[in-house]
Amino acid sequence: MVVENAHPAVKTPEEHAGIVTLLESRRIQPKHARRGTYLLSGLLYCGKCGYSLQFQPKPNGRTLVKKCQKTDTFGKCCGNRGIELEHVERAVIESLREHEAELLRTPI
Ligand SMILES: [Zn+2]
């Protein structure tokens, strides 16, 4: 049973939001992700082996998701190919838009 306002608030809604933000920022471990260098920093993993993928700025101003760098215990490289980051970002945003539309269609 939940009774609202039965005791003085332990934390304000603003403090709660701050704590949630802090916890979420700590869940992502790589240094680049904390710095937020790229939109998907710390969130992109190899589809073949699950290793975290690295980004590399290109001379033309675009960004490359580097070829998977993971090597197995025998020194054999995973070798999953790289791709330009903008293709991945576009796919993620498109997928988020579809998800948003689905949520908006769902009655509360
Ligand atoms: Zn891989």
CSV table of N, CA, C and O and ligand atoms in Angstrom, one decimal:
chain,number,residue,atom,x,y,z
A,1,MET,N,0.9,-1.2,0.0
A,1,MET,CA,0.0,0.0,0.0
A,1,MET,C,0.9,1.2,0.0
A,1,MET,O,1.8,1.3,0.8
A,2,VAL,N,0.6,2.2,-0.9
A,2,VAL,CA,1.4,3.4,-1.0
A,2,VAL,C,0.5,4.6,-0.5
A,2,VAL,O,-0.6,4.8,-1.0
A,3,VAL,N,1.1,5.4,0.4
A,3,VAL,CA,0.4,6.6,0.9
A,3,VAL,C,1.3,7.8,0.6
A,3,VAL,O,2.4,7.9,1.0
A,4,GLU,N,0.8,8.7,-0.3
A,4,GLU,CA,1.6,9.8,-0.7
A,4,GLU,C,1.7,10.8,0.4
A,4,GLU,O,0.8,11.0,1.2
A,5,ASN,N,2.9,11.5,0.5
A,5,ASN,CA,3.1,12.6,1.5
A,5,ASN,C,2.9,12.2,3.0
A,5,ASN,O,2.5,13.0,3.8
A,6,ALA,N,3.2,10.9,3.3
A,6,ALA,CA,3.0,10.4,4.7
A,6,ALA,C,4.1,10.9,5.6
A,6,ALA,O,4.0,11.0,6.8
A,7,HIS,N,5.3,11.2,5.0
A,7,HIS,CA,6.4,11.8,5.8
A,7,HIS,C,7.1,12.8,4.9
A,7,HIS,O,6.9,12.8,3.7
A,8,PRO,N,7.9,13.7,5.5
A,8,PRO,CA,8.7,14.7,4.7
A,8,PRO,C,9.5,14.0,3.7
A,8,PRO,O,10.1,12.9,3.9
A,9,ALA,N,9.6,14.6,2.5
A,9,ALA,CA,10.4,14.0,1.4
A,9,ALA,C,11.8,13.8,1.8
A,9,ALA,O,12.4,14.7,2.4
A,10,VAL,N,12.4,12.7,1.4
A,10,VAL,CA,13.8,12.4,1.7
A,10,VAL,C,14.6,13.2,0.6
A,10,VAL,O,15.7,13.6,0.9
A,11,LYS,N,14.1,13.3,-0.6
A,11,LYS,CA,14.8,14.1,-1.6
A,11,LYS,C,13.8,14.8,-2.5
A,11,LYS,O,12.6,14.3,-2.6
A,12,THR,N,14.2,15.9,-3.0
A,12,THR,CA,13.3,16.7,-3.9
A,12,THR,C,13.3,16.0,-5.2
A,12,THR,O,14.2,15.2,-5.6
A,13,PRO,N,12.2,16.3,-6.1
A,13,PRO,CA,12.2,15.7,-7.4
A,13,PRO,C,13.5,16.1,-8.2
A,13,PRO,O,14.0,15.3,-9.0
A,14,GLU,N,14.0,17.3,-8.0
A,14,GLU,CA,15.2,17.8,-8.7
A,14,GLU,C,16.4,16.9,-8.2
A,14,GLU,O,17.2,16.5,-9.1
A,15,GLU,N,16.5,16.7,-6.9
A,15,GLU,CA,17.6,15.8,-6.5
A,15,GLU,C,17.5,14.4,-7.0
A,15,GLU,O,18.4,13.8,-7.4
A,16,HIS,N,16.2,13.9,-7.1
A,16,HIS,CA,16.0,12.6,-7.7
A,16,HIS,C,16.5,12.5,-9.1
A,16,HIS,O,17.2,11.6,-9.5
A,17,ALA,N,16.1,13.6,-9.9
A,17,ALA,CA,16.5,13.6,-11.3
A,17,ALA,C,18.0,13.7,-11.4
A,17,ALA,O,18.6,13.0,-12.3
A,18,GLY,N,18.7,14.4,-10.6
A,18,GLY,CA,20.1,14.5,-10.5
A,18,GLY,C,20.8,13.2,-10.2
A,18,GLY,O,21.8,12.8,-10.9
A,19,ILE,N,20.2,12.4,-9.3
A,19,ILE,CA,20.8,11.1,-8.9
A,19,ILE,C,20.6,10.2,-10.1
A,19,ILE,O,21.5,9.4,-10.4
A,20,VAL,N,19.4,10.2,-10.7
A,20,VAL,CA,19.2,9.3,-11.9
A,20,VAL,C,20.2,9.6,-13.0
A,20,VAL,O,20.8,8.6,-13.5
A,21,THR,N,20.4,10.8,-13.3
A,21,THR,CA,21.4,11.2,-14.3
A,21,THR,C,22.8,10.7,-14.0
A,21,THR,O,23.5,10.2,-14.8
A,22,LEU,N,23.2,10.9,-12.7
A,22,LEU,CA,24.5,10.5,-12.2
A,22,LEU,C,24.7,9.0,-12.4
A,22,LEU,O,25.6,8.5,-12.9
A,23,LEU,N,23.6,8.2,-12.0
A,23,LEU,CA,23.7,6.8,-12.1
A,23,LEU,C,23.8,6.3,-13.5
A,23,LEU,O,24.6,5.4,-13.9
A,24,GLU,N,23.0,7.0,-14.4
A,24,GLU,CA,23.0,6.6,-15.8
A,24,GLU,C,24.4,6.9,-16.4
A,24,GLU,O,24.9,6.1,-17.3
A,25,SER,N,25.0,8.0,-16.0
A,25,SER,CA,26.3,8.4,-16.6
A,25,SER,C,27.4,7.4,-16.1
A,25,SER,O,28.3,7.2,-16.8
A,26,ARG,N,27.2,6.8,-15.0
A,26,ARG,CA,28.2,5.9,-14.5
A,26,ARG,C,28.0,4.5,-15.0
A,26,ARG,O,29.0,3.7,-14.9
A,27,ARG,N,26.9,4.2,-15.6
A,27,ARG,CA,26.6,2.8,-16.1
A,27,ARG,C,27.5,2.6,-17.3
A,27,ARG,O,27.9,1.5,-17.6
A,28,ILE,N,27.8,3.7,-18.0
A,28,ILE,CA,28.6,3.5,-19.3
A,28,ILE,C,30.1,3.8,-18.8
A,28,ILE,O,30.4,4.8,-18.4
A,29,GLN,N,30.9,2.8,-19.0
A,29,GLN,CA,32.2,2.8,-18.5
A,29,GLN,C,33.4,3.5,-19.2
A,29,GLN,O,34.1,4.2,-18.6
A,30,PRO,N,33.4,3.3,-20.6
A,30,PRO,CA,34.6,3.9,-21.3
A,30,PRO,C,34.8,5.4,-21.1
A,30,PRO,O,33.8,6.1,-21.0
A,31,LYS,N,36.0,5.8,-21.0
A,31,LYS,CA,36.3,7.2,-20.8
A,31,LYS,C,35.7,8.1,-21.8
A,31,LYS,O,35.1,9.2,-21.5
A,32,HIS,N,35.7,7.7,-23.1
A,32,HIS,CA,35.2,8.5,-24.2
A,32,HIS,C,33.6,8.7,-24.0
A,32,HIS,O,33.1,9.7,-24.3
A,33,ALA,N,33.0,7.6,-23.5
A,33,ALA,CA,31.6,7.7,-23.3
A,33,ALA,C,31.2,8.7,-22.2
A,33,ALA,O,30.3,9.5,-22.4
A,34,ARG,N,32.0,8.8,-21.2
A,34,ARG,CA,31.8,9.8,-20.1
A,34,ARG,C,32.0,11.2,-20.6
A,34,ARG,O,31.3,12.1,-20.3
A,35,ARG,N,33.0,11.3,-21.5
A,35,ARG,CA,33.2,12.6,-22.1
A,35,ARG,C,32.2,12.9,-23.1
A,35,ARG,O,32.0,14.1,-23.5
A,36,GLY,N,31.5,11.9,-23.6
A,36,GLY,CA,30.5,12.1,-24.7
A,36,GLY,C,31.0,12.6,-26.0
A,36,GLY,O,30.5,13.5,-26.6
A,37,THR,N,32.2,12.1,-26.3
A,37,THR,CA,32.9,12.5,-27.6
A,37,THR,C,31.9,12.4,-28.8
A,37,THR,O,31.8,13.3,-29.6
A,38,TYR,N,31.3,11.3,-28.9
A,38,TYR,CA,30.3,11.1,-30.0
A,38,TYR,C,29.0,10.6,-29.4
A,38,TYR,O,28.9,10.1,-28.3
A,39,LEU,N,27.9,10.9,-30.2
A,39,LEU,CA,26.6,10.5,-29.8
A,39,LEU,C,26.5,9.1,-29.3
A,39,LEU,O,25.8,8.8,-28.3
A,40,LEU,N,27.2,8.2,-29.9
A,40,LEU,CA,27.1,6.7,-29.6
A,40,LEU,C,28.3,6.2,-28.8
A,40,LEU,O,28.5,5.0,-28.7
A,41,SER,N,29.1,7.1,-28.3
A,41,SER,CA,30.3,6.7,-27.6
A,41,SER,C,29.9,5.7,-26.4
A,41,SER,O,29.1,6.0,-25.7
A,42,GLY,N,30.6,4.6,-26.4
A,42,GLY,CA,30.4,3.6,-25.3
A,42,GLY,C,29.1,2.8,-25.5
A,42,GLY,O,28.8,2.0,-24.7
A,43,LEU,N,28.4,3.0,-26.6
A,43,LEU,CA,27.2,2.3,-26.8
A,43,LEU,C,27.2,1.3,-28.0
A,43,LEU,O,26.2,0.6,-28.3
A,44,LEU,N,28.3,1.3,-28.8
A,44,LEU,CA,28.4,0.5,-30.0
A,44,LEU,C,29.2,-0.7,-29.8
A,44,LEU,O,30.4,-0.6,-29.4
A,45,TYR,N,28.7,-1.9,-30.1
A,45,TYR,CA,29.4,-3.1,-29.9
A,45,TYR,C,29.4,-4.0,-31.1
A,45,TYR,O,28.4,-3.9,-31.9
A,46,CYS,N,30.4,-4.7,-31.3
A,46,CYS,CA,30.6,-5.6,-32.5
A,46,CYS,C,29.5,-6.6,-32.5
A,46,CYS,O,29.2,-7.3,-31.5
A,47,GLY,N,28.8,-6.8,-33.7
A,47,GLY,CA,27.7,-7.7,-33.8
A,47,GLY,C,28.3,-9.2,-33.9
A,47,GLY,O,27.5,-10.1,-33.7
A,48,LYS,N,29.6,-9.3,-34.2
A,48,LYS,CA,30.1,-10.7,-34.3
A,48,LYS,C,30.6,-11.2,-33.0
A,48,LYS,O,30.4,-12.3,-32.6
A,49,CYS,N,31.3,-10.3,-32.2
A,49,CYS,CA,32.0,-10.8,-31.0
A,49,CYS,C,31.6,-10.0,-29.7
A,49,CYS,O,31.9,-10.4,-28.6
A,50,GLY,N,30.9,-8.9,-29.9
A,50,GLY,CA,30.4,-8.2,-28.7
A,50,GLY,C,31.4,-7.2,-28.1
A,50,GLY,O,31.1,-6.6,-27.1
A,51,TYR,N,32.6,-7.1,-28.8
A,51,TYR,CA,33.6,-6.2,-28.3
A,51,TYR,C,33.2,-4.7,-28.5
A,51,TYR,O,32.5,-4.4,-29.5
A,52,SER,N,33.5,-3.8,-27.6
A,52,SER,CA,33.2,-2.4,-27.7
A,52,SER,C,33.9,-1.8,-29.0
A,52,SER,O,35.1,-2.0,-29.1
A,53,LEU,N,33.2,-1.0,-29.8
A,53,LEU,CA,33.8,-0.5,-31.0
A,53,LEU,C,34.4,0.9,-30.8
A,53,LEU,O,33.9,1.7,-30.0
A,54,GLN,N,35.5,1.2,-31.5
A,54,GLN,CA,36.1,2.5,-31.4
A,54,GLN,C,35.8,3.4,-32.5
A,54,GLN,O,35.5,2.9,-33.6
A,55,PHE,N,35.9,4.7,-32.3
A,55,PHE,CA,35.7,5.7,-33.3
A,55,PHE,C,37.0,6.4,-33.8
A,55,PHE,O,37.9,6.4,-33.0
A,56,GLN,N,37.0,6.8,-35.0
A,56,GLN,CA,38.2,7.5,-35.5
A,56,GLN,C,37.8,8.7,-36.4
A,56,GLN,O,37.1,8.4,-37.4
A,57,PRO,N,38.2,9.9,-36.1
A,57,PRO,CA,37.9,11.0,-36.9
A,57,PRO,C,38.7,10.9,-38.3
A,57,PRO,O,39.8,10.4,-38.3
A,58,LYS,N,38.0,11.2,-39.4
A,58,LYS,CA,38.6,11.1,-40.7
A,58,LYS,C,39.0,12.5,-41.1
A,58,LYS,O,38.4,13.5,-40.7
A,59,PRO,N,40.0,12.6,-42.0
A,59,PRO,CA,40.5,13.9,-42.5
A,59,PRO,C,39.3,14.7,-43.2
A,59,PRO,O,39.3,15.9,-43.2
A,60,ASN,N,38.3,14.0,-43.8
A,60,ASN,CA,37.2,14.7,-44.4
A,60,ASN,C,36.2,15.2,-43.5
A,60,ASN,O,35.1,15.7,-43.9
A,61,GLY,N,36.4,15.1,-42.2
A,61,GLY,CA,35.5,15.7,-41.2
A,61,GLY,C,34.5,14.7,-40.7
A,61,GLY,O,33.8,14.9,-39.7
A,62,ARG,N,34.4,13.5,-41.4
A,62,ARG,CA,33.4,12.5,-41.0
A,62,ARG,C,34.1,11.6,-39.9
A,62,ARG,O,35.3,11.7,-39.6
A,63,THR,N,33.3,10.7,-39.4
A,63,THR,CA,33.9,9.8,-38.3
A,63,THR,C,33.7,8.4,-38.8
A,63,THR,O,32.6,8.0,-39.3
A,64,LEU,N,34.7,7.6,-38.5
A,64,LEU,CA,34.7,6.2,-38.9
A,64,LEU,C,34.5,5.3,-37.6
A,64,LEU,O,35.1,5.6,-36.6
A,65,VAL,N,33.6,4.3,-37.7
A,65,VAL,CA,33.5,3.3,-36.6
A,65,VAL,C,34.6,2.3,-37.1
A,65,VAL,O,34.5,1.7,-38.2
A,66,LYS,N,35.7,2.2,-36.3
A,66,LYS,CA,36.8,1.3,-36.8
A,66,LYS,C,36.5,-0.1,-36.9
A,66,LYS,O,35.5,-0.6,-36.2
A,67,LYS,N,37.2,-0.8,-37.7
A,67,LYS,CA,37.1,-2.3,-37.8
A,67,LYS,C,37.3,-2.9,-36.4
A,67,LYS,O,38.0,-2.3,-35.6
A,68,CYS,N,36.5,-3.9,-36.1
A,68,CYS,CA,36.6,-4.5,-34.7
A,68,CYS,C,38.1,-4.9,-34.4
A,68,CYS,O,38.7,-5.6,-35.2
A,69,GLN,N,38.6,-4.5,-33.3
A,69,GLN,CA,40.0,-4.7,-32.9
A,69,GLN,C,40.2,-5.9,-32.0
A,69,GLN,O,41.4,-6.2,-31.7
A,70,LYS,N,39.1,-6.6,-31.7
A,70,LYS,CA,39.2,-7.7,-30.7
A,70,LYS,C,40.0,-8.9,-31.3
A,70,LYS,O,39.8,-9.3,-32.5
A,71,THR,N,41.0,-9.4,-30.6
A,71,THR,CA,41.7,-10.6,-31.0
A,71,THR,C,41.4,-11.7,-30.0
A,71,THR,O,41.2,-11.5,-28.8
A,72,ASP,N,41.3,-12.9,-30.5
A,72,ASP,CA,41.0,-14.1,-29.6
A,72,ASP,C,42.3,-14.5,-29.0
A,72,ASP,O,43.4,-14.0,-29.2
A,73,THR,N,42.2,-15.6,-28.2
A,73,THR,CA,43.4,-16.1,-27.4
A,73,THR,C,44.5,-16.6,-28.3
A,73,THR,O,45.7,-16.7,-27.9
A,74,PHE,N,44.2,-16.8,-29.6
A,74,PHE,CA,45.3,-17.3,-30.6
A,74,PHE,C,45.8,-16.1,-31.4
A,74,PHE,O,46.6,-16.3,-32.3
A,75,GLY,N,45.4,-14.9,-31.0
A,75,GLY,CA,45.8,-13.7,-31.7
A,75,GLY,C,45.1,-13.4,-33.0
A,75,GLY,O,45.5,-12.5,-33.8
A,76,LYS,N,44.0,-14.2,-33.3
A,76,LYS,CA,43.3,-14.0,-34.5
A,76,LYS,C,42.3,-12.8,-34.3
A,76,LYS,O,41.5,-12.8,-33.4
A,77,CYS,N,42.4,-11.8,-35.3
A,77,CYS,CA,41.5,-10.6,-35.2
A,77,CYS,C,40.1,-10.9,-35.6
A,77,CYS,O,39.9,-11.7,-36.6
A,78,CYS,N,39.1,-10.4,-34.9
A,78,CYS,CA,37.7,-10.6,-35.2
A,78,CYS,C,37.5,-10.0,-36.7
A,78,CYS,O,36.9,-10.7,-37.5
A,79,GLY,N,38.0,-8.8,-36.9
A,79,GLY,CA,38.0,-8.3,-38.3
A,79,GLY,C,36.6,-7.8,-38.8
A,79,GLY,O,36.5,-7.6,-40.0
A,80,ASN,N,35.6,-7.8,-38.0
A,80,ASN,CA,34.3,-7.2,-38.4
A,80,ASN,C,34.6,-5.8,-39.0
A,80,ASN,O,35.2,-5.0,-38.4
A,81,ARG,N,34.0,-5.6,-40.2
A,81,ARG,CA,34.4,-4.4,-40.9
A,81,ARG,C,33.9,-3.1,-40.2
A,81,ARG,O,32.9,-3.1,-39.5
A,82,GLY,N,34.5,-2.0,-40.5
A,82,GLY,CA,34.1,-0.7,-40.0
A,82,GLY,C,33.1,-0.1,-40.9
A,82,GLY,O,32.7,-0.6,-42.0
A,83,ILE,N,32.5,1.1,-40.5
A,83,ILE,CA,31.5,1.8,-41.3
A,83,ILE,C,31.6,3.3,-40.9
A,83,ILE,O,32.0,3.6,-39.8
A,84,GLU,N,31.1,4.1,-41.7
A,84,GLU,CA,31.0,5.5,-41.4
A,84,GLU,C,29.9,5.7,-40.3
A,84,GLU,O,28.8,5.2,-40.4
A,85,LEU,N,30.2,6.5,-39.3
A,85,LEU,CA,29.4,6.6,-38.1
A,85,LEU,C,28.0,7.1,-38.5
A,85,LEU,O,27.0,6.7,-37.9
A,86,GLU,N,27.9,8.0,-39.5
A,86,GLU,CA,26.7,8.7,-39.8
A,86,GLU,C,25.6,7.6,-40.3
A,86,GLU,O,24.4,7.8,-40.0
A,87,HIS,N,26.0,6.5,-40.9
A,87,HIS,CA,25.1,5.5,-41.3
A,87,HIS,C,24.5,4.8,-40.0
A,87,HIS,O,23.3,4.6,-40.0
A,88,VAL,N,25.3,4.6,-39.0
A,88,VAL,CA,24.8,4.0,-37.8
A,88,VAL,C,23.9,4.9,-37.1
A,88,VAL,O,22.8,4.6,-36.6
A,89,GLU,N,24.3,6.2,-37.0
A,89,GLU,CA,23.5,7.2,-36.3
A,89,GLU,C,22.1,7.3,-36.9
A,89,GLU,O,21.1,7.4,-36.3
A,90,ARG,N,22.1,7.4,-38.3
A,90,ARG,CA,20.9,7.5,-39.0
A,90,ARG,C,19.9,6.3,-38.7
A,90,ARG,O,18.7,6.5,-38.5
A,91,ALA,N,20.5,5.1,-38.7
A,91,ALA,CA,19.7,3.9,-38.4
A,91,ALA,C,19.2,3.9,-37.0
A,91,ALA,O,18.0,3.5,-36.7
A,92,VAL,N,20.0,4.4,-36.0
A,92,VAL,CA,19.6,4.4,-34.6
A,92,VAL,C,18.4,5.5,-34.5
A,92,VAL,O,17.4,5.2,-33.8
A,93,ILE,N,18.6,6.6,-35.1
A,93,ILE,CA,17.5,7.7,-35.0
A,93,ILE,C,16.2,7.2,-35.6
A,93,ILE,O,15.2,7.4,-35.1
A,94,GLU,N,16.4,6.6,-36.8
A,94,GLU,CA,15.2,6.0,-37.5
A,94,GLU,C,14.4,5.0,-36.6
A,94,GLU,O,13.2,5.1,-36.5
A,95,SER,N,15.2,4.2,-36.0
A,95,SER,CA,14.7,3.1,-35.1
A,95,SER,C,14.0,3.8,-33.9
A,95,SER,O,12.9,3.3,-33.4
A,96,LEU,N,14.6,4.8,-33.3
A,96,LEU,CA,14.0,5.6,-32.2
A,96,LEU,C,12.7,6.2,-32.6
A,96,LEU,O,11.7,6.2,-31.8
A,97,ARG,N,12.7,6.8,-33.8
A,97,ARG,CA,11.4,7.4,-34.3
A,97,ARG,C,10.3,6.4,-34.4
A,97,ARG,O,9.2,6.7,-34.0
A,98,GLU,N,10.6,5.2,-34.9
A,98,GLU,CA,9.6,4.2,-35.0
A,98,GLU,C,9.1,3.8,-33.6
A,98,GLU,O,7.9,3.6,-33.4
A,99,HIS,N,10.1,3.7,-32.7
A,99,HIS,CA,9.7,3.3,-31.3
A,99,HIS,C,8.8,4.4,-30.7
A,99,HIS,O,7.9,4.1,-30.0
A,100,GLU,N,9.2,5.6,-31.0
A,100,GLU,CA,8.4,6.7,-30.4
A,100,GLU,C,7.0,6.7,-31.0
A,100,GLU,O,6.0,6.8,-30.2
A,101,ALA,N,6.9,6.5,-32.3
A,101,ALA,CA,5.5,6.4,-32.9
A,101,ALA,C,4.7,5.3,-32.3
A,101,ALA,O,3.5,5.4,-32.0
A,102,GLU,N,5.4,4.2,-32.0
A,102,GLU,CA,4.7,3.0,-31.4
A,102,GLU,C,4.2,3.4,-30.0
A,102,GLU,O,3.1,3.0,-29.7
A,103,LEU,N,5.1,4.0,-29.3
A,103,LEU,CA,4.7,4.4,-27.9
A,103,LEU,C,3.5,5.4,-27.9
A,103,LEU,O,2.6,5.3,-27.1
A,104,LEU,N,3.5,6.3,-28.9
A,104,LEU,CA,2.4,7.3,-29.0
A,104,LEU,C,1.1,6.7,-29.4
A,104,LEU,O,0.0,7.2,-29.1
A,105,ARG,N,1.2,5.5,-30.1
A,105,ARG,CA,0.0,4.8,-30.5
A,105,ARG,C,-0.6,4.0,-29.4
A,105,ARG,O,-1.8,3.7,-29.4
A,106,THR,N,0.3,3.6,-28.4
A,106,THR,CA,-0.2,2.8,-27.3
A,106,THR,C,-1.0,3.6,-26.3
A,106,THR,O,-0.6,4.6,-25.8
A,107,PRO,N,-2.3,3.1,-26.1
A,107,PRO,CA,-3.1,3.8,-25.1
A,107,PRO,C,-2.5,3.6,-23.7
A,107,PRO,O,-1.9,2.6,-23.4
A,108,ILE,N,-2.6,4.7,-22.8
A,108,ILE,CA,-2.0,4.6,-21.5
A,108,ILE,C,-2.9,3.7,-20.6
A,108,ILE,O,-4.1,3.9,-20.6
B,1,ZN,ZN,34.3,-8.2,-33.2
